[in-house]
Short mmCIF file of C-alpha atoms and ligand atoms in Angstrom, two decimals:
data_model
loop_
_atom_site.label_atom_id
_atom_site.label_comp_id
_atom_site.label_asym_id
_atom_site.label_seq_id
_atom_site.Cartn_x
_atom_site.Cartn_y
_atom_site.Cartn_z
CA UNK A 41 0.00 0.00 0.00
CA UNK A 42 1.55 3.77 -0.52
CA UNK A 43 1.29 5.52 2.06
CA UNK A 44 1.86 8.79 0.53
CA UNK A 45 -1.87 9.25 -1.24
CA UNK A 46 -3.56 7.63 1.60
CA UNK A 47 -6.04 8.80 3.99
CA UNK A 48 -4.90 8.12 8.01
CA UNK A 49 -6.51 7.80 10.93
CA UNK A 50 -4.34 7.81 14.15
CA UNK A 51 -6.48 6.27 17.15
CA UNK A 52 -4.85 7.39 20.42
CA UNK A 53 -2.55 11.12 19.40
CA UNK A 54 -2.45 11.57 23.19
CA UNK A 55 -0.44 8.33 23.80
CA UNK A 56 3.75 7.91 23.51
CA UNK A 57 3.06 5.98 20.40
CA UNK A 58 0.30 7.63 18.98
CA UNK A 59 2.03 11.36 19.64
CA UNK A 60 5.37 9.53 17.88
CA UNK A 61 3.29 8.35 14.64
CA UNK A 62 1.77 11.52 14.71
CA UNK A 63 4.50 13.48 14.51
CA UNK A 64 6.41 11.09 11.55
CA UNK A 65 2.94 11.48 9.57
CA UNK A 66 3.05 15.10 9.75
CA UNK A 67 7.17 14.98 8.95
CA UNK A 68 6.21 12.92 5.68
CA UNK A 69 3.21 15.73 4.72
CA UNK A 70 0.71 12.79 4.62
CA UNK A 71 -3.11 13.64 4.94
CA UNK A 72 -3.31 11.80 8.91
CA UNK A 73 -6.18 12.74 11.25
CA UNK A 74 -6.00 11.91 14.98
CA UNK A 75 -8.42 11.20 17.52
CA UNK A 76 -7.63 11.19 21.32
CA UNK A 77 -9.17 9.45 24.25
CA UNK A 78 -10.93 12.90 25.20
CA UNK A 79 -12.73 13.58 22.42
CA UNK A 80 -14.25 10.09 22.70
CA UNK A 81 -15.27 10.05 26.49
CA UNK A 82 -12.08 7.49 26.49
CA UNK A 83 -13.62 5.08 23.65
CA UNK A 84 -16.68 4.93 25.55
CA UNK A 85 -18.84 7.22 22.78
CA UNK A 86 -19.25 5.30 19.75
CA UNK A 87 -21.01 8.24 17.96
CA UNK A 88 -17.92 10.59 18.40
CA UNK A 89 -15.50 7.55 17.33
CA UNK A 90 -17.60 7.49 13.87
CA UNK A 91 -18.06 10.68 13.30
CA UNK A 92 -13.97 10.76 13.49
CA UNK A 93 -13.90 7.90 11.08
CA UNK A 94 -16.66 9.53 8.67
CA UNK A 95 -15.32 12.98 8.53
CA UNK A 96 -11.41 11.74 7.60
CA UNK A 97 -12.74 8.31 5.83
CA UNK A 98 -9.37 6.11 6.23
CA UNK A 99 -8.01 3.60 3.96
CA UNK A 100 -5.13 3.03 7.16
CA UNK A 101 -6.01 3.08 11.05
CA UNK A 102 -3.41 2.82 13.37
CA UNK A 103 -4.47 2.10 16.73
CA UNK A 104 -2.27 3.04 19.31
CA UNK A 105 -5.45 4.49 21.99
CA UNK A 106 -5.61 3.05 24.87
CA UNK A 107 -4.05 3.44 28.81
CA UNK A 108 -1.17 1.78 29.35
CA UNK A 109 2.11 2.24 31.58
CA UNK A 110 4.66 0.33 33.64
CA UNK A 111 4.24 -1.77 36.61
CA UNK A 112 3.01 0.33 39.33
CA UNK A 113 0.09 1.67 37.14
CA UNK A 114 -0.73 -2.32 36.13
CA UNK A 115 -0.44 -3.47 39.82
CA UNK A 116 -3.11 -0.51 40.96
CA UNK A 117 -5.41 -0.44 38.06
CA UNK A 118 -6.08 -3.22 36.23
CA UNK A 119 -9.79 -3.03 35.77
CA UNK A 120 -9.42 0.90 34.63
CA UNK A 121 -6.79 -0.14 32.13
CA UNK A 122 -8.79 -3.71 31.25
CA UNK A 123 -11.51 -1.58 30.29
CA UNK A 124 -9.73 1.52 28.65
CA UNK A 125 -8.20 -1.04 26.19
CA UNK A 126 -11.60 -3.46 25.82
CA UNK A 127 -13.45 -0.14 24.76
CA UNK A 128 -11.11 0.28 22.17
CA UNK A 129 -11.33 -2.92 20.62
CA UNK A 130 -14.82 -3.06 20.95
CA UNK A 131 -15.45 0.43 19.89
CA UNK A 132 -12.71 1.55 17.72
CA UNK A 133 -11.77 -1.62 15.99
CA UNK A 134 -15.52 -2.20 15.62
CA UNK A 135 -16.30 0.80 14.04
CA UNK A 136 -13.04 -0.11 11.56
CA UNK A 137 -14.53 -3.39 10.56
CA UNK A 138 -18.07 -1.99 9.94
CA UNK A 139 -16.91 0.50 7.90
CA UNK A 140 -14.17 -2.42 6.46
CA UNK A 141 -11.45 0.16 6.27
CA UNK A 142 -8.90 -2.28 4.59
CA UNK A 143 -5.58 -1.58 6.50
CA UNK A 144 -5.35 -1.47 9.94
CA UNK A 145 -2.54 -1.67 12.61
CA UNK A 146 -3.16 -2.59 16.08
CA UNK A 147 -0.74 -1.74 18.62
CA UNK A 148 -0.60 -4.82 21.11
CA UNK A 149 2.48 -5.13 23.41
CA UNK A 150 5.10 -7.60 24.99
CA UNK A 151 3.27 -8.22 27.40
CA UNK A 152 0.42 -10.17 25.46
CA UNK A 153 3.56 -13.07 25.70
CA UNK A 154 3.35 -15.97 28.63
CA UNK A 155 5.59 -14.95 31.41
CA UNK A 156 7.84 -18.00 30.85
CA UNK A 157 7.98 -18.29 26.85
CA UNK A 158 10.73 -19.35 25.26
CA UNK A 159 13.07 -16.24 24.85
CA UNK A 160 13.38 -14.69 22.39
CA UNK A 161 9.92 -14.15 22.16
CA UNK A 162 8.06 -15.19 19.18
CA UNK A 163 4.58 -15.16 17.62
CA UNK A 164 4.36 -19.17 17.88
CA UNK A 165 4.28 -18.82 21.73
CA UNK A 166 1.68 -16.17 21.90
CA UNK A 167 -1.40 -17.88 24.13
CA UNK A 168 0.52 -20.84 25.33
CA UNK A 169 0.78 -19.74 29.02
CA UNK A 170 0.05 -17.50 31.57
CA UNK A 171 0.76 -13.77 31.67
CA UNK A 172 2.92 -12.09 34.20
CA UNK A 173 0.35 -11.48 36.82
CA UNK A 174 1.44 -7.90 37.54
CA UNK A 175 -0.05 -6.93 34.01
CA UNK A 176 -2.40 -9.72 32.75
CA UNK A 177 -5.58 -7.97 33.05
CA UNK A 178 -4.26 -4.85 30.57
CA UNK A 179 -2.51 -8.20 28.87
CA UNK A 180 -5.42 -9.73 28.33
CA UNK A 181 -7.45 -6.55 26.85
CA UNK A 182 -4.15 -6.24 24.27
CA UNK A 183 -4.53 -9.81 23.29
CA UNK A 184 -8.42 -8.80 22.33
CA UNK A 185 -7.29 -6.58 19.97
CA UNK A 186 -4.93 -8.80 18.79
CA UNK A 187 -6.86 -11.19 18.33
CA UNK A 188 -9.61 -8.99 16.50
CA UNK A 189 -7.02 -8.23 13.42
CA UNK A 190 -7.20 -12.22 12.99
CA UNK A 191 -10.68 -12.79 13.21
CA UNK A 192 -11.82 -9.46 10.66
CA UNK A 193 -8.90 -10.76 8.56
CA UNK A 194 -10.68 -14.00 8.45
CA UNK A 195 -14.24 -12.90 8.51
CA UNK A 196 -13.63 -10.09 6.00
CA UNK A 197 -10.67 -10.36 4.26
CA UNK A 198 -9.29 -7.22 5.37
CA UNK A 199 -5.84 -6.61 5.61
CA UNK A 200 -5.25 -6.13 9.29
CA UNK A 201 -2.61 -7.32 11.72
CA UNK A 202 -1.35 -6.62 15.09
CA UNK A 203 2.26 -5.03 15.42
CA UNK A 204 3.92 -6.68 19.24
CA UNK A 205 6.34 -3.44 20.46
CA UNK A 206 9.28 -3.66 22.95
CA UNK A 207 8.45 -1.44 25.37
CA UNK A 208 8.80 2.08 24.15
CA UNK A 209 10.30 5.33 25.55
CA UNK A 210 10.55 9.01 23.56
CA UNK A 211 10.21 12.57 23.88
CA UNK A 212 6.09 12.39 23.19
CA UNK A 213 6.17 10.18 27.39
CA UNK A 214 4.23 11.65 29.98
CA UNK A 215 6.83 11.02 32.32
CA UNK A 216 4.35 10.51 35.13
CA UNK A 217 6.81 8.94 37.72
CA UNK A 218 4.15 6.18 39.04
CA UNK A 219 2.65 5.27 35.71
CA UNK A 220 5.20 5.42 33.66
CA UNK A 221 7.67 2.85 32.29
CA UNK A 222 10.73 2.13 33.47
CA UNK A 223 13.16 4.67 31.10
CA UNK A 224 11.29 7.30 32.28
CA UNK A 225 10.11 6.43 35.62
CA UNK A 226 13.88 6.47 36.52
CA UNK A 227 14.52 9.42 34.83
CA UNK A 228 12.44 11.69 36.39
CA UNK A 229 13.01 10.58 39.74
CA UNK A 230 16.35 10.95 39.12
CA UNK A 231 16.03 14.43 37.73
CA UNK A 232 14.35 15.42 40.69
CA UNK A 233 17.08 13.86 43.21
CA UNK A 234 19.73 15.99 41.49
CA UNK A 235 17.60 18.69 41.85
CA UNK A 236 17.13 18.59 45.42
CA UNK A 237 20.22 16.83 46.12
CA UNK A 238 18.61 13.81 47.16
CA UNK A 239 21.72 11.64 48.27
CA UNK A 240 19.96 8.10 46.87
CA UNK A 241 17.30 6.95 44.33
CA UNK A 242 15.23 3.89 44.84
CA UNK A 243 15.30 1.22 41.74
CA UNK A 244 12.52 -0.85 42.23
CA UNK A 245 13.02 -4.46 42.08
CA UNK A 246 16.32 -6.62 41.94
CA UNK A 247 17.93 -4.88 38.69
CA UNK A 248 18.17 -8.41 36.82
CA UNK A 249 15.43 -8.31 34.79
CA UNK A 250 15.55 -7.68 31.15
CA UNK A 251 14.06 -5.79 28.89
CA UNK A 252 14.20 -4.17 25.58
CA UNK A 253 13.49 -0.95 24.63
CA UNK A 254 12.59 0.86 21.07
CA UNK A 255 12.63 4.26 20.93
CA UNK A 256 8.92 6.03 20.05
CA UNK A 257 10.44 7.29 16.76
CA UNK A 258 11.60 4.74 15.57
CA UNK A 259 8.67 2.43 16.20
CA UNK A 260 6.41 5.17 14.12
CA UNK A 261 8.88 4.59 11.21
CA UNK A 262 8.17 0.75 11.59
CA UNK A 263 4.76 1.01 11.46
CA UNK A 264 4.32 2.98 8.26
CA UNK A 265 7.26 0.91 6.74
CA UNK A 266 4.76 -2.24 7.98
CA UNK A 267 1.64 -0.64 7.05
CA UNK A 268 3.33 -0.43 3.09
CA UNK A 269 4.63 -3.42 2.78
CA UNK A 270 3.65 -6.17 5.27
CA UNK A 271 1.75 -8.74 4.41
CA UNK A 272 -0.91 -9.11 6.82
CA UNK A 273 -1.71 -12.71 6.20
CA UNK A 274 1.35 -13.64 8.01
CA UNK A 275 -0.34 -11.96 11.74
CA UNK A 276 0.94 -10.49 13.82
CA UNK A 277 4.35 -9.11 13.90
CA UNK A 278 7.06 -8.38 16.69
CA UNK A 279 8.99 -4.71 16.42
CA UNK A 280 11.90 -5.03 18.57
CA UNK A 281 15.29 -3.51 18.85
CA UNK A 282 17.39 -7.26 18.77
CA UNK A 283 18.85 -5.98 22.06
CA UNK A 284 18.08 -5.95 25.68
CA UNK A 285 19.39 -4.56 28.61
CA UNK A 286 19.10 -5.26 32.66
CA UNK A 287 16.86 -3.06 34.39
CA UNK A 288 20.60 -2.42 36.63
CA UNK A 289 22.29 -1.24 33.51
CA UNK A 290 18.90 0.88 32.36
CA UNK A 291 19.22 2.73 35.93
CA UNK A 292 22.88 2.70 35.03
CA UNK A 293 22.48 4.76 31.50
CA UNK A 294 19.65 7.14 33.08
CA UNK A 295 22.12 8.38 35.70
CA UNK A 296 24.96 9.08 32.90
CA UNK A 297 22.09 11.07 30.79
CA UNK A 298 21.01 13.04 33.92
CA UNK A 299 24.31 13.59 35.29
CA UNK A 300 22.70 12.39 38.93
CA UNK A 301 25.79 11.77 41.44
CA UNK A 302 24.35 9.90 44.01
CA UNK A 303 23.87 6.21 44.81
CA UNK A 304 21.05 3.79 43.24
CA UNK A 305 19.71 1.61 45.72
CA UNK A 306 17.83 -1.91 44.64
CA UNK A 307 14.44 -2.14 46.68
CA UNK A 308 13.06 -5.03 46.59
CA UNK A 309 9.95 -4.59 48.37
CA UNK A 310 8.89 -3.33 44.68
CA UNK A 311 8.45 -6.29 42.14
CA UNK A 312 10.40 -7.29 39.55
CA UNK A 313 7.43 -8.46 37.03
CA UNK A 314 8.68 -10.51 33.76
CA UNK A 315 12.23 -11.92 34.63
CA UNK A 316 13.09 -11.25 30.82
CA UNK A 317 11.72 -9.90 27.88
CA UNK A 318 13.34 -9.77 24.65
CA UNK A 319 11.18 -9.63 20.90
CA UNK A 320 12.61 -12.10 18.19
CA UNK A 321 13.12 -9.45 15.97
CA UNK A 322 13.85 -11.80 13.12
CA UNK A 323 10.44 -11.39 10.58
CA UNK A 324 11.29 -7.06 10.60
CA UNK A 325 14.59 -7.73 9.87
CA UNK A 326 14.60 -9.91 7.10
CA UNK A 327 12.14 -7.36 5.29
CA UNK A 328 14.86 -5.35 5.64
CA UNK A 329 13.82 -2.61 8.84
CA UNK A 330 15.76 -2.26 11.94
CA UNK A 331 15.89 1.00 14.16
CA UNK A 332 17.80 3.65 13.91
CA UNK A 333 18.23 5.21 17.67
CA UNK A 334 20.31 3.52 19.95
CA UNK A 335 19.23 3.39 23.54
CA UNK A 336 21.81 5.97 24.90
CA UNK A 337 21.17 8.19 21.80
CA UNK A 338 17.29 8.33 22.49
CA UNK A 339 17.38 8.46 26.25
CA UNK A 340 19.51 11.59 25.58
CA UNK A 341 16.46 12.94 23.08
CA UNK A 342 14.25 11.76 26.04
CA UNK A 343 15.53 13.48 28.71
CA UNK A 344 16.54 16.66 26.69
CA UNK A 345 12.58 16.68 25.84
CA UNK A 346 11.67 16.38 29.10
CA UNK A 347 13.95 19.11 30.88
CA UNK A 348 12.21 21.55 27.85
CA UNK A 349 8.82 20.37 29.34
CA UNK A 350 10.15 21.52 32.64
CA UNK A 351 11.32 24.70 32.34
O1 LIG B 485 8.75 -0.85 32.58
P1 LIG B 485 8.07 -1.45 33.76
O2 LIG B 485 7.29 -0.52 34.66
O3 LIG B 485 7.07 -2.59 33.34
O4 LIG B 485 9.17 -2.15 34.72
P2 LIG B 485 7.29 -4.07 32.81
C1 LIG B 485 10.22 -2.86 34.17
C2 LIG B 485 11.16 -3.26 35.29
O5 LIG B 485 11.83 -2.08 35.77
C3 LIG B 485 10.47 -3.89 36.52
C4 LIG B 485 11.78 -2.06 37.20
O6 LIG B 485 11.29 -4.90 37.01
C5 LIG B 485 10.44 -2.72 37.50
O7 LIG B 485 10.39 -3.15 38.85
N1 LIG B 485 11.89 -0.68 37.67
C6 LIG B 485 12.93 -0.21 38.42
C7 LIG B 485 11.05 0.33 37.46
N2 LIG B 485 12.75 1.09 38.73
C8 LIG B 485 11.58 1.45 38.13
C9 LIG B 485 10.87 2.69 38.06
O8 LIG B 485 11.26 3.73 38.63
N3 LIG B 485 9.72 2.70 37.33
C10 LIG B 485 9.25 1.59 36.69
N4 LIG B 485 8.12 1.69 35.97
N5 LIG B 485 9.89 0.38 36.73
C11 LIG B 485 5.18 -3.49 31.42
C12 LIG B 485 3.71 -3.70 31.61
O9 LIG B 485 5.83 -4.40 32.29
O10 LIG B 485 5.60 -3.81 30.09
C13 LIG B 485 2.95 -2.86 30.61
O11 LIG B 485 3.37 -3.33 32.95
C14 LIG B 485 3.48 -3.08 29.21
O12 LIG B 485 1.61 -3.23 30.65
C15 LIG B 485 4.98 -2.95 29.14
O13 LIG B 485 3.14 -4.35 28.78
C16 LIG B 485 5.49 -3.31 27.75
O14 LIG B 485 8.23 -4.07 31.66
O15 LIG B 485 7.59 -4.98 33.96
#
């Protein structure tokens, strides 16, 4: 599909991902809409959803809507964010297939993977064991809409698939210290430490898990290089960096970008969640995409963003 005549419709311009895809449309001067989670009484108004899909009338939907966030958020709200994400795919996926817009891709995450799947992770394993119980509830709601591109792709022949992210950091975070991921979670409290000359910052957890991390602009130029020329029939379809890191070596980078002099202490009163997860990165590469920002290079984007946001 070319991108460059088509109409867009970005579901979710308030979110890290939706803000980065955005921001890439509007860099390549194509004709994208967005809708946010406020003007839709978060995906709970069905009327406002299609009037946004009648007035721009999109031949590609990208669905990035939805709450999400790290750990903390997922251990204290799982029926807010179970319901935030089943609205969507009931709402804004529905609307998508009753209209049978032809391309559509679904943001799902890592998470939708079993806790212990063979690393790294890969599509075959998806639904083959339990999710990490400090996120299966959002989990769950992600695997819905994963789920949904296979069964409208069956039903109606319609081009959709789900695209699996590592878990993302960029400029576009909200850098909400309890909500947010880990990147950023650890970044602002360390930001504030130096600030105030806090002598120690808390890491939550043990430090050995893994994880890997794609930077939000990179994962928008994925997902219009996927949207052009993935074949949807294959499902869905990891977007990883090949790399991970240890959440000890993430805290590690984050002080080096902030400059923060004091000590890191491990707490492990906080959980650790998944003990490792890394995408198999494999299917993106051999179509010939792999990202462009290193983690160092976009923490430095990250945190230069979020000093601006500051001031
Ligand atoms: O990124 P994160 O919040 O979520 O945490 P998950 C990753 C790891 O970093 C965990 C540790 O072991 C945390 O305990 N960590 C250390 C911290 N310090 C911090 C901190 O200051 N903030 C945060 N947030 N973590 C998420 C799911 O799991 O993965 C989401 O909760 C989503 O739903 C996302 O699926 C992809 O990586 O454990």
């Amino acid at each position: 599909m070319n991108l460059t005549s088509a109409r867009m419709l970005i579901c979710g311009g308030e979110t890290l991902a939706g803000a980065a895809l955005a921001e890439e449309a509007n860099r390549r001067g194509l004709d994208a809409a967005t809708l946010a989670a406020a003007d839709t009484s978060n995906w709970a108004d069905p009327d406002a959803i299609e009037a946004a899909f009648a007035g721009q009338d999109p031949e590609v939907v990208f669905v990035a809507a939805g709450e999400s966030g790290g750990i903390a958020l997922n251990r204290a709200h799982p029926a807010r964010l179970l319901e935030s994400n089943l609205r969507v795919v009931l709402n804004v996926l529905g609307t998508a297939a009753r209209r049978r817009v032809p391309r559509l891709v679904y943001l799902a995450s890592s998470c939708c993977y079993p806790r212990d799947a063979a690393q790294p992770l890969c599509v075959e394993s998806l639904m083959t064991g339990p999710f990490e119980p400090t996120n299966a509830a959002y989990s769950a709601a992600k695997l819905a809409g994963l789920m949904t591109c296979e069964a409208v792709r069956t039903e109606h022949g319609l081009a959709w698939f789900a695209a699996i992210p590592a878990t993302l950091f960029g400029p576009e975070d909200h850098f909400d210290p309890d909500h947010a991921h880990v990147a950023s979670g650890l970044l602002v409290r360390m930001h504030e430490a130096k600030q105030r000359n806090i002598p120690a910052v808390a890491v939550w957890g043990t430090g050995r898990p893994r994880r890997d991390f794609l930077f939000s602009r990179d994962l928008a130029d994925a997902l219009f290089f996927l949207a052009e020329k993935y074949d949807a029939a294959k499902g869905p379809i990891n977007v990883g960096p090949d790399t991970d890191l240890s959440i000890a070596e993430v805290a590690q980078a984050v002080k080096k970008v902030v400059g923060y002099e004091g000590q890191l202490e491990f707490d492990v009163s906080k959980p650790d969640g998944t003990p490792l997860k890394r995408l198999d990165a494999g299917p993106l590469r051999a179509m010939g995409w792999q990202p462009k920002t290193d983690f160092a290079a976009g923490l430095r984007e990250t945190y230069a963003a979020f000093c601006k946001l500051k001031r």
